[in-house]
Amino acid sequence: MLKLNLQTFATVTSGVFPVFNIAFKIGTKGRASTAQEMALIKEMETFQIAIDGNVEEWTPMETEGWVRRLMTGKGFSITLNGKRHVGDPGNDYVANTAWKSGLDCSSKCSIEFPDGSKLDFDCIVNVSAPNGGDSTAVSALECELMSDGKPTYTPASATP
């Protein structure tokens, strides 16, 4: 019986997984959000993670013309595209930042991956489409969650 349970666990936490198994949460009270105030952002259809690296380059004499490089900084952004879901706390919070500025666009974000790893970070919510679409379409919600400082990455627990 124990062997079957371990095999089931390994099946769930290894291999490929569908993108819909990734959970995006936003702090509905901005940076002051507690764990209970982190809400799923419902109705999102696509996402993309873009990591920006700051690389400094120099060419010392001893490398005979070959460039040396060092990663001196990083930032990242998550682009989410989906549908506007009025009444969903996460979706409402994101959509309502479209008309705000300054610290009112700052929040916390959490991404939970299917393997059990997690990325927690402070973010700037930049809404590019709080509504819109064809007359027969469901209204859109598009945003970018931009990192603000160093994130906390928690790797998945090792499988037994």
mmCIF file of C-alpha atoms in Angstrom:
data_model
loop_
_atom_site.group_PDB
_atom_site.id
_atom_site.type_symbol
_atom_site.label_atom_id
_atom_site.label_comp_id
_atom_site.label_asym_id
_atom_site.label_seq_id
_atom_site.Cartn_x
_atom_site.Cartn_y
_atom_site.Cartn_z
ATOM 1 C CA MET A 1 0.000 0.000 0.000
ATOM 2 C CA LEU A 2 2.794 2.444 0.824
ATOM 3 C CA LYS A 3 4.477 1.746 -2.522
ATOM 4 C CA LEU A 4 1.279 2.628 -4.401
ATOM 5 C CA ASN A 5 0.960 5.920 -2.527
ATOM 6 C CA LEU A 6 4.562 6.879 -3.326
ATOM 7 C CA GLN A 7 4.019 6.032 -6.997
ATOM 8 C CA THR A 8 0.874 8.161 -7.052
ATOM 9 C CA PHE A 9 2.761 11.038 -5.402
ATOM 10 C CA ALA A 10 5.613 10.757 -7.910
ATOM 11 C CA THR A 11 3.143 10.746 -10.802
ATOM 12 C CA VAL A 12 1.526 13.951 -9.575
ATOM 13 C CA THR A 13 4.790 15.821 -8.886
ATOM 14 C CA SER A 14 6.985 14.790 -11.806
ATOM 15 C CA GLY A 15 6.868 14.987 -15.571
ATOM 16 C CA VAL A 16 5.091 17.523 -17.732
ATOM 17 C CA PHE A 17 2.042 19.423 -16.560
ATOM 18 C CA PRO A 18 -0.649 21.603 -18.120
ATOM 19 C CA VAL A 19 -0.248 25.345 -17.689
ATOM 20 C CA PHE A 20 -3.678 25.574 -16.036
ATOM 21 C CA ASN A 21 -2.167 23.887 -12.960
ATOM 22 C CA ILE A 22 -0.240 27.080 -12.129
ATOM 23 C CA ALA A 23 -1.980 29.310 -9.559
ATOM 24 C CA PHE A 24 -1.543 33.107 -9.592
ATOM 25 C CA LYS A 25 -2.526 34.932 -6.409
ATOM 26 C CA ILE A 26 -2.635 38.662 -5.685
ATOM 27 C CA GLY A 27 -2.831 40.488 -2.368
ATOM 28 C CA THR A 28 -6.257 42.153 -2.323
ATOM 29 C CA LYS A 29 -5.127 44.678 0.312
ATOM 30 C CA GLY A 30 -1.941 45.744 -1.496
ATOM 31 C CA ARG A 31 1.416 45.294 0.215
ATOM 32 C CA ALA A 32 -0.327 44.997 3.592
ATOM 33 C CA SER A 33 -2.125 41.805 2.476
ATOM 34 C CA THR A 34 -2.052 38.869 4.868
ATOM 35 C CA ALA A 35 -2.004 35.223 3.746
ATOM 36 C CA GLN A 36 -5.801 35.166 4.067
ATOM 37 C CA GLU A 37 -6.075 38.188 1.744
ATOM 38 C CA MET A 38 -4.181 36.508 -1.107
ATOM 39 C CA ALA A 39 -6.742 35.635 -3.804
ATOM 40 C CA LEU A 40 -6.554 33.676 -7.032
ATOM 41 C CA ILE A 41 -6.818 35.826 -10.131
ATOM 42 C CA LYS A 42 -9.615 33.948 -11.891
ATOM 43 C CA GLU A 43 -10.345 33.741 -15.609
ATOM 44 C CA MET A 44 -6.743 34.166 -16.788
ATOM 45 C CA GLU A 45 -6.071 32.317 -20.058
ATOM 46 C CA THR A 46 -2.414 32.931 -20.907
ATOM 47 C CA PHE A 47 0.705 34.025 -19.093
ATOM 48 C CA GLN A 48 4.343 34.671 -19.847
ATOM 49 C CA ILE A 49 7.304 35.151 -17.532
ATOM 50 C CA ALA A 50 10.066 37.466 -18.770
ATOM 51 C CA ILE A 51 13.312 37.772 -16.803
ATOM 52 C CA ASP A 52 15.473 40.824 -17.411
ATOM 53 C CA GLY A 53 19.135 40.538 -16.477
ATOM 54 C CA ASN A 54 21.579 43.398 -16.066
ATOM 55 C CA VAL A 55 24.936 42.207 -17.337
ATOM 56 C CA GLU A 56 28.102 44.252 -17.028
ATOM 57 C CA GLU A 57 30.835 43.571 -19.554
ATOM 58 C CA TRP A 58 34.561 44.350 -19.508
ATOM 59 C CA THR A 59 37.635 43.179 -21.392
ATOM 60 C CA PRO A 60 40.746 42.885 -19.213
ATOM 61 C CA MET A 61 44.175 42.487 -20.813
ATOM 62 C CA GLU A 62 44.657 38.910 -19.576
ATOM 63 C CA THR A 63 41.624 37.614 -21.541
ATOM 64 C CA GLU A 64 43.340 38.510 -24.842
ATOM 65 C CA GLY A 65 40.287 40.292 -26.223
ATOM 66 C CA TRP A 66 37.656 37.944 -24.831
ATOM 67 C CA VAL A 67 34.837 39.649 -22.951
ATOM 68 C CA ARG A 68 34.168 38.947 -19.267
ATOM 69 C CA ARG A 69 30.608 39.280 -17.931
ATOM 70 C CA LEU A 70 28.861 39.391 -14.582
ATOM 71 C CA MET A 71 25.131 39.359 -13.823
ATOM 72 C CA THR A 72 24.725 42.490 -11.683
ATOM 73 C CA GLY A 73 20.954 42.660 -11.315
ATOM 74 C CA LYS A 74 17.645 41.068 -12.260
ATOM 75 C CA GLY A 75 13.996 41.861 -12.588
ATOM 76 C CA PHE A 76 11.039 39.994 -14.020
ATOM 77 C CA SER A 77 7.479 40.475 -15.092
ATOM 78 C CA ILE A 78 4.488 38.196 -15.476
ATOM 79 C CA THR A 79 2.052 39.043 -18.260
ATOM 80 C CA LEU A 80 -1.470 37.704 -17.737
ATOM 81 C CA ASN A 81 -4.264 37.800 -20.300
ATOM 82 C CA GLY A 82 -7.785 36.663 -19.669
ATOM 83 C CA LYS A 83 -11.347 37.721 -19.068
ATOM 84 C CA ARG A 84 -12.837 40.316 -16.733
ATOM 85 C CA HIS A 85 -14.724 38.533 -13.938
ATOM 86 C CA VAL A 86 -16.696 41.082 -11.913
ATOM 87 C CA GLY A 87 -17.190 39.825 -8.364
ATOM 88 C CA ASP A 88 -14.011 37.739 -8.152
ATOM 89 C CA PRO A 89 -11.759 39.349 -5.473
ATOM 90 C CA GLY A 90 -8.470 38.736 -7.343
ATOM 91 C CA ASN A 91 -9.797 39.784 -10.736
ATOM 92 C CA ASP A 92 -11.544 42.841 -9.242
ATOM 93 C CA TYR A 93 -8.389 43.950 -7.397
ATOM 94 C CA VAL A 94 -6.271 43.768 -10.559
ATOM 95 C CA ALA A 95 -8.878 45.517 -12.743
ATOM 96 C CA ASN A 96 -9.380 48.330 -10.222
ATOM 97 C CA THR A 97 -5.663 49.246 -10.230
ATOM 98 C CA ALA A 98 -6.070 50.390 -13.865
ATOM 99 C CA TRP A 99 -7.264 53.781 -12.645
ATOM 100 C CA LYS A 100 -4.745 54.186 -9.829
ATOM 101 C CA SER A 101 -1.108 55.270 -9.607
ATOM 102 C CA GLY A 102 1.815 55.342 -7.200
ATOM 103 C CA LEU A 103 1.748 52.993 -4.211
ATOM 104 C CA ASP A 104 -1.906 52.169 -4.928
ATOM 105 C CA CYS A 105 -0.576 49.903 -7.727
ATOM 106 C CA SER A 106 1.735 47.994 -5.360
ATOM 107 C CA SER A 107 0.800 44.584 -4.025
ATOM 108 C CA LYS A 108 2.032 41.112 -3.172
ATOM 109 C CA CYS A 109 1.955 38.228 -5.600
ATOM 110 C CA SER A 110 2.384 34.486 -5.289
ATOM 111 C CA ILE A 111 2.786 31.854 -7.987
ATOM 112 C CA GLU A 112 2.300 28.205 -7.019
ATOM 113 C CA PHE A 113 3.721 25.689 -9.500
ATOM 114 C CA PRO A 114 2.453 22.094 -9.904
ATOM 115 C CA ASP A 115 5.732 20.617 -8.625
ATOM 116 C CA GLY A 116 5.143 22.313 -5.248
ATOM 117 C CA SER A 117 7.597 25.184 -5.745
ATOM 118 C CA LYS A 118 6.435 28.718 -5.030
ATOM 119 C CA LEU A 119 7.482 32.248 -5.975
ATOM 120 C CA ASP A 120 6.466 35.098 -3.638
ATOM 121 C CA PHE A 121 7.240 38.710 -4.500
ATOM 122 C CA ASP A 122 6.208 42.322 -4.132
ATOM 123 C CA CYS A 123 4.879 43.665 -7.404
ATOM 124 C CA ILE A 124 3.639 46.632 -9.341
ATOM 125 C CA VAL A 125 0.306 45.894 -11.065
ATOM 126 C CA ASN A 126 0.262 47.463 -14.529
ATOM 127 C CA VAL A 127 -3.141 46.953 -16.169
ATOM 128 C CA SER A 128 -3.133 47.456 -19.942
ATOM 129 C CA ALA A 129 -6.744 46.390 -20.701
ATOM 130 C CA PRO A 130 -9.296 46.490 -17.856
ATOM 131 C CA ASN A 131 -12.186 45.837 -20.258
ATOM 132 C CA GLY A 132 -12.908 45.704 -23.961
ATOM 133 C CA GLY A 133 -13.541 43.443 -26.900
ATOM 134 C CA ASP A 134 -16.133 42.799 -29.587
ATOM 135 C CA SER A 135 -19.804 43.271 -28.746
ATOM 136 C CA THR A 136 -20.338 39.499 -28.617
ATOM 137 C CA ALA A 137 -17.132 38.724 -26.694
ATOM 138 C CA VAL A 138 -16.445 38.449 -22.970
ATOM 139 C CA SER A 139 -14.653 41.560 -21.743
ATOM 140 C CA ALA A 140 -10.854 41.296 -21.483
ATOM 141 C CA LEU A 141 -8.462 41.787 -18.564
ATOM 142 C CA GLU A 142 -4.764 42.105 -19.358
ATOM 143 C CA CYS A 143 -2.041 43.040 -16.905
ATOM 144 C CA GLU A 144 1.625 42.827 -16.112
ATOM 145 C CA LEU A 145 2.825 41.968 -12.596
ATOM 146 C CA MET A 146 6.270 43.565 -12.390
ATOM 147 C CA SER A 147 8.696 42.487 -9.666
ATOM 148 C CA ASP A 148 9.625 45.123 -7.093
ATOM 149 C CA GLY A 149 12.677 43.877 -5.239
ATOM 150 C CA LYS A 150 14.077 40.414 -4.661
ATOM 151 C CA PRO A 151 11.552 37.548 -4.796
ATOM 152 C CA THR A 152 11.438 34.576 -2.446
ATOM 153 C CA TYR A 153 11.631 31.271 -4.312
ATOM 154 C CA THR A 154 10.745 28.130 -2.354
ATOM 155 C CA PRO A 155 11.777 24.958 -4.204
ATOM 156 C CA ALA A 156 9.525 21.937 -4.227
ATOM 157 C CA SER A 157 10.057 19.386 -1.484
ATOM 158 C CA ALA A 158 12.204 16.452 -2.588
ATOM 159 C CA THR A 159 10.141 13.453 -3.599
ATOM 160 C CA PRO A 160 10.729 10.366 -1.444
#
